CSV table of C-alpha atoms and ligand atoms in Angstrom, one decimal:
chain,number,residue,atom,x,y,z
A,3,MET,CA,114.8,109.9,96.0
A,4,LYS,CA,113.6,109.4,92.4
A,5,THR,CA,110.3,107.4,92.0
A,6,GLN,CA,111.9,104.8,89.7
A,7,GLU,CA,114.9,104.3,92.1
A,8,ILE,CA,112.7,103.6,95.0
A,9,ILE,CA,110.5,101.3,93.0
A,10,ASN,CA,113.6,99.3,91.9
A,11,LEU,CA,114.9,99.1,95.5
A,12,GLN,CA,111.6,97.9,96.8
A,13,ARG,CA,111.2,95.3,94.1
A,14,GLU,CA,114.7,94.0,94.8
A,15,TYR,CA,114.0,94.0,98.5
A,16,PHE,CA,110.8,92.0,98.1
A,17,CYS,CA,112.6,89.5,95.9
A,18,SER,CA,115.2,88.9,98.6
A,19,ASN,CA,112.4,87.1,100.6
A,20,LYS,CA,113.4,88.8,103.8
A,21,THR,CA,109.9,90.0,104.5
A,22,LYS,CA,108.6,86.4,104.2
A,23,SER,CA,109.9,85.8,107.7
A,24,VAL,CA,107.4,86.5,110.4
A,25,LYS,CA,110.2,87.0,113.0
A,26,PHE,CA,111.6,89.7,110.7
A,27,ARG,CA,108.2,91.4,110.5
A,28,ILE,CA,107.8,91.4,114.2
A,29,GLU,CA,111.3,93.0,114.7
A,30,GLN,CA,110.3,95.7,112.2
A,31,LEU,CA,107.0,96.4,113.9
A,32,LYS,CA,108.8,96.7,117.3
A,33,SER,CA,111.3,99.2,115.9
A,34,PHE,CA,108.4,101.1,114.2
A,35,ARG,CA,106.8,101.4,117.7
A,36,LYS,CA,110.1,102.5,119.3
A,37,ILE,CA,110.8,105.1,116.7
A,38,LEU,CA,107.3,106.6,117.2
A,39,LYS,CA,107.5,106.5,121.0
A,40,ASP,CA,111.0,108.1,121.1
A,41,ASN,CA,109.9,110.9,118.8
A,42,GLU,CA,106.4,111.8,120.1
A,43,SER,CA,107.3,115.4,120.7
A,44,LEU,CA,108.3,115.8,117.0
A,45,LEU,CA,104.9,114.3,115.9
A,46,PHE,CA,102.9,116.5,118.4
A,47,ASP,CA,104.8,119.6,117.2
A,48,ALA,CA,104.2,118.9,113.5
A,49,ILE,CA,100.5,118.4,113.8
A,50,ASP,CA,100.1,121.5,115.9
A,51,LYS,CA,101.8,123.5,113.1
A,52,ASP,CA,99.6,121.9,110.5
A,53,PHE,CA,96.2,122.7,112.1
A,54,GLY,CA,96.6,123.6,115.7
A,55,LYS,CA,95.7,120.2,117.1
A,56,SER,CA,96.3,119.6,120.8
A,57,GLN,CA,98.6,116.8,122.2
A,58,TYR,CA,95.6,115.3,123.9
A,59,GLU,CA,93.4,115.1,120.8
A,60,THR,CA,96.4,113.9,118.7
A,61,TYR,CA,97.0,111.2,121.2
A,62,ILE,CA,93.4,109.9,121.4
A,63,THR,CA,92.6,110.3,117.7
A,64,GLU,CA,95.9,109.4,116.2
A,65,LEU,CA,98.8,107.9,118.1
A,66,SER,CA,96.9,105.7,120.6
A,67,LEU,CA,95.2,104.0,117.6
A,68,VAL,CA,98.6,103.6,115.8
A,69,TYR,CA,100.1,102.0,118.9
A,70,HIS,CA,97.1,99.8,119.4
A,71,GLU,CA,97.4,98.5,115.8
A,72,ILE,CA,101.1,97.9,116.2
A,73,ASN,CA,100.6,96.0,119.5
A,74,LEU,CA,97.8,93.9,118.0
A,75,ALA,CA,99.9,93.0,114.9
A,76,ILE,CA,102.9,92.1,117.0
A,77,LYS,CA,100.7,89.8,119.2
A,78,LYS,CA,98.7,88.2,116.3
A,79,VAL,CA,100.8,88.3,113.2
A,80,LYS,CA,102.1,84.7,113.8
A,81,LYS,CA,98.6,83.4,114.0
A,82,TRP,CA,97.3,85.5,111.1
A,83,SER,CA,100.1,84.3,108.8
A,84,ARG,CA,99.8,80.6,109.7
A,85,SER,CA,98.6,78.5,106.8
A,86,LYS,CA,95.2,77.0,107.5
A,87,TYR,CA,94.0,73.4,106.8
A,88,ILE,CA,90.7,73.2,104.9
A,89,VAL,CA,88.4,70.2,104.4
A,90,THR,CA,89.3,68.3,101.2
A,91,ASN,CA,86.5,67.2,98.9
A,92,LEU,CA,85.9,63.7,97.7
A,93,ALA,CA,87.2,64.3,94.2
A,94,ASN,CA,90.6,65.0,95.6
A,95,PHE,CA,90.9,61.9,97.8
A,96,PRO,CA,93.5,61.1,99.0
A,97,GLY,CA,94.8,64.6,99.6
A,98,LYS,CA,94.9,67.6,101.9
A,99,SER,CA,94.0,71.3,101.3
A,100,ARG,CA,95.7,74.3,102.7
A,101,VAL,CA,95.4,78.1,102.4
A,102,VAL,CA,98.7,79.8,102.5
A,103,SER,CA,98.9,83.5,103.3
A,104,GLU,CA,101.4,85.4,101.2
A,105,PRO,CA,102.3,89.1,101.0
A,106,LEU,CA,101.0,90.9,97.9
A,107,GLY,CA,104.5,92.4,97.2
A,108,ASN,CA,105.3,96.0,96.6
A,109,THR,CA,102.6,98.3,98.0
A,110,LEU,CA,101.6,102.0,97.9
A,111,VAL,CA,99.8,103.8,100.7
A,112,ILE,CA,98.4,107.2,99.7
A,113,GLY,CA,97.1,109.2,102.7
A,114,ALA,CA,94.7,112.1,103.4
A,115,TRP,CA,95.6,115.1,105.6
A,116,ASN,CA,92.9,115.1,108.2
A,117,TYR,CA,94.3,112.4,110.4
A,118,PRO,CA,97.8,112.4,108.8
A,119,TYR,CA,99.4,109.8,111.1
A,120,GLN,CA,96.8,107.1,111.5
A,121,LEU,CA,95.6,107.2,107.9
A,122,THR,CA,99.1,106.5,106.6
A,123,LEU,CA,100.7,104.6,109.4
A,124,ILE,CA,97.9,102.1,110.2
A,125,PRO,CA,97.7,100.7,106.6
A,126,ALA,CA,101.5,100.7,106.5
A,127,ILE,CA,101.5,98.6,109.8
A,128,SER,CA,99.1,96.1,108.2
A,129,ALA,CA,101.2,96.0,105.1
A,130,LEU,CA,104.4,95.4,107.1
A,131,ALA,CA,102.8,92.7,109.2
A,132,ALA,CA,101.7,91.0,106.0
A,133,GLY,CA,105.2,91.0,104.7
A,134,ASN,CA,105.0,93.7,102.0
A,135,THR,CA,107.3,96.6,101.0
A,136,ILE,CA,105.7,100.0,101.3
A,137,VAL,CA,105.9,103.4,99.8
A,138,ILE,CA,103.9,105.9,101.9
A,139,LYS,CA,102.7,109.1,100.2
A,140,PRO,CA,101.3,111.4,102.8
A,141,SER,CA,99.1,114.5,101.9
A,142,GLU,CA,101.0,117.6,100.9
A,143,LEU,CA,98.3,119.7,102.7
A,144,SER,CA,99.6,118.6,106.1
A,145,LYS,CA,103.2,119.4,105.2
A,146,HIS,CA,104.7,119.4,108.7
A,147,THR,CA,103.4,115.9,109.6
A,148,SER,CA,104.4,114.7,106.1
A,149,ALA,CA,107.9,116.0,106.8
A,150,ALA,CA,108.0,114.4,110.3
A,151,MET,CA,107.0,111.0,109.0
A,152,ALA,CA,109.5,111.2,106.2
A,153,LYS,CA,112.3,112.1,108.6
A,154,LEU,CA,111.5,109.3,111.1
A,155,ILE,CA,110.8,106.6,108.6
A,156,ASN,CA,113.5,107.4,106.0
A,157,GLU,CA,116.2,107.8,108.6
A,158,ASN,CA,115.4,104.6,110.4
A,159,PHE,CA,114.2,102.0,107.9
A,160,ASP,CA,115.8,100.4,104.9
A,161,HIS,CA,114.3,102.3,101.9
A,162,GLY,CA,113.8,99.0,100.2
A,163,LEU,CA,111.3,98.0,102.9
A,164,LEU,CA,109.7,101.3,103.8
A,165,TYR,CA,109.9,104.7,102.4
A,166,VAL,CA,108.0,108.0,102.6
A,167,GLN,CA,107.8,109.8,99.3
A,168,GLU,CA,106.5,113.3,100.0
A,169,GLY,CA,104.7,115.4,97.4
A,170,GLY,CA,101.5,116.5,95.8
A,171,VAL,CA,99.6,115.7,92.6
A,172,LYS,CA,102.7,115.5,90.4
A,173,GLU,CA,104.5,113.1,92.7
A,174,THR,CA,101.4,111.0,93.3
A,175,THR,CA,100.8,110.8,89.5
A,176,GLU,CA,104.3,109.6,89.0
A,177,LEU,CA,103.9,106.9,91.6
A,178,LEU,CA,100.6,105.8,90.1
A,179,GLU,CA,102.2,105.3,86.7
A,180,GLN,CA,104.3,102.5,88.3
A,181,ARG,CA,103.2,99.0,88.7
A,182,PHE,CA,102.4,98.2,92.4
A,183,ASP,CA,101.0,94.9,93.7
A,184,LYS,CA,98.5,96.9,95.8
A,185,ILE,CA,97.4,100.5,96.2
A,186,PHE,CA,95.7,101.6,99.4
A,187,PHE,CA,94.2,105.0,99.0
A,188,THR,CA,92.5,107.3,101.6
A,189,GLY,CA,91.0,110.5,100.4
A,190,SER,CA,88.1,112.0,98.3
A,191,THR,CA,85.8,110.2,95.9
A,192,ALA,CA,87.1,112.4,93.1
A,193,VAL,CA,90.7,111.4,93.5
A,194,GLY,CA,89.6,107.8,94.3
A,195,ARG,CA,88.4,107.6,90.7
A,196,ILE,CA,91.8,108.7,89.4
A,197,VAL,CA,93.5,106.1,91.5
A,198,MET,CA,91.2,103.4,90.3
A,199,GLN,CA,91.8,104.3,86.7
A,200,ALA,CA,95.6,104.3,87.2
A,201,ALA,CA,95.4,100.9,89.0
A,202,ALA,CA,93.4,99.5,86.1
A,203,ASN,CA,96.4,100.0,83.7
A,204,HIS,CA,98.4,97.4,85.7
A,205,LEU,CA,95.4,95.4,87.0
A,206,THR,CA,96.6,96.4,90.5
A,207,PRO,CA,94.2,95.5,93.4
A,208,ILE,CA,93.0,98.6,95.4
A,209,THR,CA,91.5,99.5,98.6
A,210,LEU,CA,89.7,102.9,98.6
A,211,GLU,CA,88.9,104.6,101.8
A,212,LEU,CA,86.7,107.5,100.7
A,213,GLY,CA,84.2,110.0,102.2
A,214,GLY,CA,80.5,110.8,102.0
A,215,LYS,CA,77.6,112.3,103.8
A,216,SER,CA,77.0,110.3,106.9
A,217,PRO,CA,73.6,110.8,108.6
A,218,ALA,CA,72.7,110.7,112.3
A,219,PHE,CA,69.1,109.6,112.8
A,220,VAL,CA,67.5,110.8,116.0
A,221,LEU,CA,64.2,109.2,117.0
A,222,PRO,CA,61.6,110.5,119.5
A,223,ASP,CA,62.6,107.9,122.2
A,224,ALA,CA,66.3,108.8,122.1
A,225,ASN,CA,68.1,109.9,125.3
A,226,LEU,CA,68.5,113.5,124.1
A,227,LYS,CA,71.2,114.7,126.4
A,228,MET,CA,73.5,111.8,125.6
A,229,THR,CA,72.5,112.0,121.9
A,230,ALA,CA,73.4,115.6,121.7
A,231,LYS,CA,76.7,115.1,123.7
A,232,ARG,CA,77.8,112.3,121.4
A,233,ILE,CA,76.8,114.0,118.1
A,234,ALA,CA,78.5,117.2,119.2
A,235,TRP,CA,81.7,115.4,120.1
A,236,GLY,CA,81.8,113.4,116.9
A,237,LYS,CA,80.9,116.4,114.7
A,238,PHE,CA,83.2,119.0,116.1
A,239,LEU,CA,86.2,116.7,116.8
A,240,ASN,CA,89.0,117.9,114.6
A,241,ALA,CA,86.7,120.8,113.6
A,242,GLY,CA,84.5,118.4,111.6
A,243,GLN,CA,87.4,117.3,109.4
A,244,THR,CA,86.7,113.6,110.1
A,245,CYS,CA,85.6,111.2,107.4
A,246,VAL,CA,83.2,109.4,109.7
A,247,ALA,CA,81.8,112.6,111.4
A,248,PRO,CA,78.0,112.8,111.4
A,249,ASP,CA,77.6,115.0,108.4
A,250,TYR,CA,74.0,115.9,109.1
A,251,VAL,CA,71.2,115.2,111.6
A,252,LEU,CA,67.8,113.8,110.7
A,253,VAL,CA,65.6,114.4,113.7
A,254,HIS,CA,61.9,113.6,114.3
A,255,THR,CA,59.8,116.8,114.3
A,256,ASP,CA,58.5,116.1,117.8
A,257,ILE,CA,61.9,116.5,119.4
A,258,LYS,CA,63.7,118.8,117.1
A,259,GLU,CA,63.5,121.9,119.3
A,260,LYS,CA,64.7,120.0,122.4
A,261,LEU,CA,67.6,118.4,120.4
A,262,LEU,CA,68.7,121.8,119.1
A,263,LYS,CA,68.8,123.2,122.6
A,264,GLU,CA,70.7,120.3,123.9
A,265,LEU,CA,73.2,120.3,121.0
A,266,LYS,CA,73.9,124.1,121.6
A,267,ASN,CA,74.4,123.3,125.3
A,268,GLN,CA,76.7,120.4,124.7
A,269,VAL,CA,78.8,122.4,122.2
A,270,LYS,CA,79.3,125.0,124.9
A,271,ILE,CA,80.2,122.4,127.6
A,272,ILE,CA,82.7,120.7,125.3
A,273,HIS,CA,84.3,123.7,123.5
A,274,GLY,CA,83.4,126.6,125.8
A,275,SER,CA,81.6,129.8,124.8
A,276,ASP,CA,84.7,131.0,122.9
A,277,PRO,CA,86.3,127.9,121.2
A,278,LYS,CA,88.7,130.3,119.3
A,279,GLY,CA,90.8,130.8,122.3
A,280,LYS,CA,91.0,127.2,123.2
A,281,GLU,CA,93.6,124.7,122.4
A,282,THR,CA,90.9,122.0,122.3
A,283,TYR,CA,89.4,123.3,119.1
A,284,VAL,CA,91.2,122.6,115.8
A,285,ARG,CA,91.7,125.0,112.9
A,286,ILE,CA,90.6,124.5,109.2
A,287,ILE,CA,93.5,123.0,107.2
A,288,ASN,CA,93.9,125.9,104.6
A,289,LYS,CA,92.3,129.0,102.9
A,290,ARG,CA,90.7,126.9,100.2
A,291,HIS,CA,88.8,124.7,102.6
A,292,PHE,CA,88.0,127.7,104.7
A,293,ALA,CA,86.4,129.5,101.7
A,294,ARG,CA,84.5,126.4,100.7
A,295,LEU,CA,83.1,126.0,104.2
A,296,ASN,CA,82.3,129.6,104.7
A,297,ASP,CA,80.2,129.3,101.5
A,298,LEU,CA,78.2,126.5,103.0
A,299,ILE,CA,77.0,128.5,106.0
A,300,HIS,CA,73.5,129.6,105.1
A,301,ARG,CA,73.5,132.9,107.1
A,302,ASP,CA,69.7,132.9,107.5
A,303,LYS,CA,69.7,129.4,108.9
A,304,ILE,CA,72.3,129.6,111.7
A,305,TYR,CA,70.9,128.2,114.9
A,306,CYS,CA,74.2,128.8,116.7
A,307,GLY,CA,77.9,129.5,115.9
A,308,GLY,CA,78.6,130.9,112.5
A,309,GLU,CA,81.7,133.0,113.5
A,310,THR,CA,84.5,132.9,111.1
A,311,ASP,CA,88.1,134.3,111.0
A,312,GLU,CA,89.9,133.7,107.8
A,313,GLU,CA,93.3,134.9,109.1
A,314,ASN,CA,93.2,132.3,111.9
A,315,LEU,CA,91.4,129.7,109.7
A,316,TYR,CA,88.8,129.5,112.4
A,317,ILE,CA,85.1,128.5,112.1
A,318,SER,CA,83.2,128.1,115.2
A,319,PRO,CA,81.0,125.0,115.8
A,320,THR,CA,78.0,125.9,113.7
A,321,ILE,CA,74.5,124.3,113.7
A,322,LEU,CA,72.1,125.1,110.9
A,323,ASP,CA,68.3,124.7,111.4
A,324,ASN,CA,65.5,124.4,108.9
A,325,ILE,CA,67.7,122.7,106.3
A,326,SER,CA,66.2,120.7,103.4
A,327,PHE,CA,67.9,118.2,101.1
A,328,ASP,CA,67.9,120.9,98.4
A,329,ASP,CA,70.2,123.3,100.3
A,330,LYS,CA,73.7,123.6,99.1
A,331,VAL,CA,75.1,122.3,102.3
A,332,MET,CA,73.4,118.9,101.5
A,333,GLU,CA,75.2,118.5,98.1
A,334,ASP,CA,78.6,117.2,99.1
A,335,GLU,CA,80.4,116.0,102.2
A,336,ILE,CA,80.8,119.0,104.5
A,337,PHE,CA,84.2,118.0,106.1
A,338,GLY,CA,84.1,120.9,108.5
A,339,PRO,CA,82.4,122.2,111.7
A,340,ILE,CA,78.9,122.8,110.1
A,341,LEU,CA,76.0,120.6,111.3
A,342,PRO,CA,72.8,120.9,109.3
A,343,VAL,CA,69.6,119.6,111.0
A,344,ILE,CA,66.8,118.3,108.9
A,345,GLU,CA,63.4,117.4,110.5
A,346,PHE,CA,61.3,114.5,109.4
A,347,ASN,CA,57.8,113.1,110.3
A,348,ASN,CA,57.7,109.9,108.5
A,349,LEU,CA,60.5,107.3,109.0
A,350,ASP,CA,59.7,105.3,105.9
A,351,GLU,CA,60.1,108.4,103.7
A,352,ILE,CA,63.3,109.6,105.2
A,353,ILE,CA,64.9,106.1,105.0
A,354,ASN,CA,63.9,106.0,101.3
A,355,LYS,CA,65.4,109.4,100.8
A,356,VAL,CA,68.7,108.4,102.4
A,357,ARG,CA,68.7,105.2,100.2
A,358,THR,CA,68.5,107.2,97.0
A,359,ARG,CA,71.7,109.0,97.9
A,360,PRO,CA,75.3,107.6,97.5
A,361,ASN,CA,76.2,105.1,100.2
A,362,PRO,CA,77.4,106.9,103.3
A,363,LEU,CA,80.7,105.9,104.9
A,364,ALA,CA,79.0,105.8,108.3
A,365,LEU,CA,75.5,105.9,109.7
A,366,TYR,CA,74.3,106.6,113.3
A,367,VAL,CA,71.0,105.9,115.0
A,368,PHE,CA,69.9,107.3,118.3
A,369,THR,CA,66.9,105.3,119.6
A,370,LYS,CA,66.0,102.8,122.3
A,371,THR,CA,63.8,100.8,119.8
A,372,SER,CA,65.5,97.6,118.6
A,373,LYS,CA,63.2,97.3,115.7
A,374,ILE,CA,64.3,100.7,114.3
A,375,LYS,CA,68.0,99.9,114.9
A,376,LYS,CA,67.7,96.6,113.1
A,377,ARG,CA,65.7,98.2,110.3
A,378,LEU,CA,68.2,100.9,109.6
A,379,ILE,CA,71.1,98.5,109.6
A,380,ARG,CA,69.2,96.1,107.2
A,381,GLU,CA,67.7,98.6,104.8
A,382,VAL,CA,70.4,101.3,104.3
A,383,SER,CA,73.7,100.3,102.7
A,384,PHE,CA,76.6,102.1,104.4
A,385,GLY,CA,80.3,101.4,105.4
A,386,GLY,CA,79.8,100.9,109.1
A,387,GLY,CA,78.4,102.9,112.1
A,388,ALA,CA,77.2,103.0,115.6
A,389,ILE,CA,73.9,102.8,117.5
A,390,ASN,CA,73.6,105.5,120.1
A,391,ASP,CA,77.1,106.9,119.4
A,392,THR,CA,79.2,108.4,116.7
A,393,VAL,CA,82.7,107.8,115.2
A,394,LEU,CA,83.9,105.3,117.8
A,395,HIS,CA,83.3,102.2,115.8
A,396,LEU,CA,86.5,102.9,114.0
A,397,SER,CA,88.5,102.7,117.3
A,398,ASN,CA,87.9,98.9,117.6
A,399,SER,CA,90.7,97.3,115.7
A,400,ARG,CA,88.7,94.1,115.6
A,401,LEU,CA,86.0,95.6,113.5
A,402,PRO,CA,86.9,95.8,109.8
A,403,PHE,CA,86.7,99.5,108.8
A,404,GLY,CA,85.8,100.7,105.3
A,405,GLY,CA,83.1,102.2,103.0
A,406,LYS,CA,80.8,100.8,100.4
A,407,GLY,CA,80.4,102.0,96.8
A,408,PHE,CA,80.7,105.7,96.7
A,409,SER,CA,82.3,105.7,100.2
A,410,GLY,CA,85.0,103.1,99.4
A,411,THR,CA,85.9,99.6,98.6
A,412,GLY,CA,87.7,97.1,100.8
A,413,ASN,CA,88.5,97.5,104.5
A,414,TYR,CA,91.3,97.4,107.1
A,415,HIS,CA,92.2,97.6,110.8
A,416,GLY,CA,93.5,94.6,112.7
A,417,LYS,CA,93.1,91.2,111.0
A,418,ALA,CA,91.1,92.8,108.2
A,419,GLY,CA,94.2,95.0,107.4
A,420,PHE,CA,96.5,92.0,107.4
A,421,GLU,CA,94.2,90.3,104.9
A,422,THR,CA,93.8,93.4,102.7
A,423,PHE,CA,97.6,93.2,102.1
A,424,SER,CA,97.7,89.4,101.8
A,425,HIS,CA,97.0,87.0,99.0
A,426,LYS,CA,95.3,83.7,99.9
A,427,LYS,CA,97.1,81.0,98.0
A,428,SER,CA,95.2,77.7,97.8
A,429,ILE,CA,97.3,74.5,97.7
A,430,LEU,CA,96.2,70.9,97.2
A,431,TYR,CA,98.6,68.2,98.4
A,432,LYS,CA,98.0,64.9,96.7
A,433,ALA,CA,99.1,61.5,97.8
A,434,LEU,CA,100.6,59.1,95.2
A,435,TRP,CA,99.1,55.8,96.2
A,436,PHE,CA,95.7,56.1,94.5
A,437,GLU,CA,94.3,57.6,91.3
A,438,PRO,CA,90.6,57.2,90.4
A,439,PHE,CA,90.0,55.6,87.1
A,440,LEU,CA,86.8,57.8,86.7
A,441,LYS,CA,88.9,60.8,85.9
A,442,TYR,CA,90.1,59.3,82.6
A,443,ALA,CA,88.7,58.5,79.1
A,444,PRO,CA,87.3,56.4,77.7
A,445,TYR,CA,84.1,57.7,79.1
A,446,ASN,CA,81.0,55.4,79.1
A,447,LYS,CA,77.5,55.0,80.6
A,448,PHE,CA,78.7,52.9,83.4
A,449,LYS,CA,81.2,55.5,84.5
A,450,LEU,CA,78.7,58.3,84.3
A,451,LYS,CA,76.2,56.4,86.4
A,452,LEU,CA,78.9,55.6,89.0
A,453,LEU,CA,80.1,59.3,89.0
A,454,LYS,CA,76.5,60.5,89.5
A,455,TRP,CA,75.9,58.1,92.3
A,456,ILE,CA,79.1,59.3,94.1
A,457,ILE,CA,78.5,63.0,93.6
A,458,GLU,CA,74.7,63.3,94.0
B,518,LIG,P1,92.3,114.2,98.5
B,518,LIG,O1,91.6,113.1,97.7
B,518,LIG,O2,92.3,115.6,98.0
B,518,LIG,O3,93.8,113.7,98.6
B,518,LIG,C1,94.2,112.5,99.1
B,518,LIG,C2,95.6,112.2,98.6
B,518,LIG,O4,95.5,112.1,97.1
B,518,LIG,C3,96.7,113.1,98.9
B,518,LIG,O5,97.8,112.4,99.3
B,518,LIG,C4,96.9,113.9,97.6
B,518,LIG,O6,98.2,114.3,97.5
B,518,LIG,C5,96.5,112.9,96.5
B,518,LIG,N1,95.9,113.6,95.4
B,518,LIG,C6,95.2,114.7,95.4
B,518,LIG,N2,94.8,115.1,94.1
B,518,LIG,C7,95.4,114.2,93.3
B,518,LIG,C8,95.4,113.9,91.9
B,518,LIG,N3,94.7,114.7,91.1
B,518,LIG,N4,96.0,112.9,91.4
B,518,LIG,C9,96.7,112.0,92.2
B,518,LIG,N5,96.7,112.2,93.6
B,518,LIG,C10,96.1,113.2,94.1
B,518,LIG,O7,91.7,114.1,100.0
B,518,LIG,P2,91.9,115.0,101.2
B,518,LIG,O8,91.4,116.3,101.0
B,518,LIG,O9,93.4,114.7,101.7
B,518,LIG,O10,91.0,114.2,102.3
B,518,LIG,C11,89.7,114.5,102.5
B,518,LIG,C12,88.8,113.4,101.9
B,518,LIG,O11,89.3,112.1,102.4
B,518,LIG,C13,87.4,113.5,102.4
B,518,LIG,O12,86.5,113.1,101.4
B,518,LIG,C14,87.3,112.4,103.5
B,518,LIG,O13,86.1,111.9,103.8
B,518,LIG,C15,88.2,111.4,102.9
B,518,LIG,N6,88.7,110.5,104.1
B,518,LIG,C16,88.3,109.2,104.1
B,518,LIG,C17,88.8,108.4,105.2
B,518,LIG,C18,88.4,107.0,105.3
B,518,LIG,O14,89.0,106.3,106.1
B,518,LIG,N7,87.4,106.5,104.6
B,518,LIG,C19,89.6,109.0,106.1
B,518,LIG,C20,90.0,110.3,106.0
B,518,LIG,C21,89.6,111.1,105.0
């Protein structure tokens, strides 16, 4: 369908006021859930074709999160959308104040390829729950999952309410020229800038879910076995193509050797000695990303892994030792199965170093010391994170998820997602039986004195 046609349809649909009914939204969310459930095999098949991801991993990292969001929205949308009474100030006596939640209108959700379902469907669920119309633009890099979503959604929903527009840069640029009431973008910082500039032309509010280099701090008192297990899981999940994956490890010199050994051991336990033959280990999305990652493997610094196979887009879980902040692998977000390990002696210095870099999307701390946990949370500015774990903070729908500065702006999941796609309309209800004479001219000294006495 042509971009302009779909925009016109959705504007008309929103003006019909159908989406203002919470009952209608719940019905749509229920049919959304049914469509996904009835077509799981299509969804599993598509993601396997895109980057060889197993059903199990697809379920735990994608579909289970999507179902959880739908179920939560169905259960809570009535409560979230109820208008709320607020205390009224003296100047407005006699009156009542209320905040009414209203949908923003026509929205655009642009997704990334690495978790193609959850990154497009979860914001769409929040937007639907909040009563908006939605155009979803999945990534063209994961073309099978993009086609699967287009088929399921476009065949089952009124296009005026929900529509998947497939395509790449050209189609996204066309969409960005239109006036939307909200743009929700997940992707790279570079494209985030383009989206922000396009949104500025129409003063459209945006949420940017971007990436960044997320550090994992490991302190001498950490439980090393558990630390290594959780870092290895979070890093090599989806072959490192995860926005909140620990990008690099900062480990205290005293325990570096022990941690490296444990990491190597845990990678073997999780992915086996030959991950290539296993359906539990994901492939790199395309040749361009393969070449980029291959270039980041400092051959003389490989601690373990480092095997590559371009034809099969395979890079084994790779750990790099003796890395410094000046190495190439420390320039940009890695977004692949390469884990650089940097050692430190002085916590103050390393915290300051991290603080001089762009805000990470996530930060992880492995320690038993409360003081250090609190210090890192207070002193480093980042999107969100975990203490003694990686990645899983994003699985709790009740925690708002998002970045800060370079890693994004705004947040979503659960109630936060509903609010991201809603406008808070403040209304004052005034009674007619009283009008304070202090409001009106002529002004005089007596009135000023009385006013000050009341206010102060
Ligand atoms: P990307 O920025 O290349 O693409 C994202 C979307 O933008 C795609 O739909 C694509 O079609 C579109 N796009 C690409 N170039 C464009 C252009 N010039 N003009 C207009 N639209 C354009 O990102 P990606 O490679 O799909 O995803 C990887 C990045 O996304 C990483 O940086 C990762 O950290 C980030 N990410 C962030 C989150 C999060 O929740 N914060 C989640 C997943 C991925």
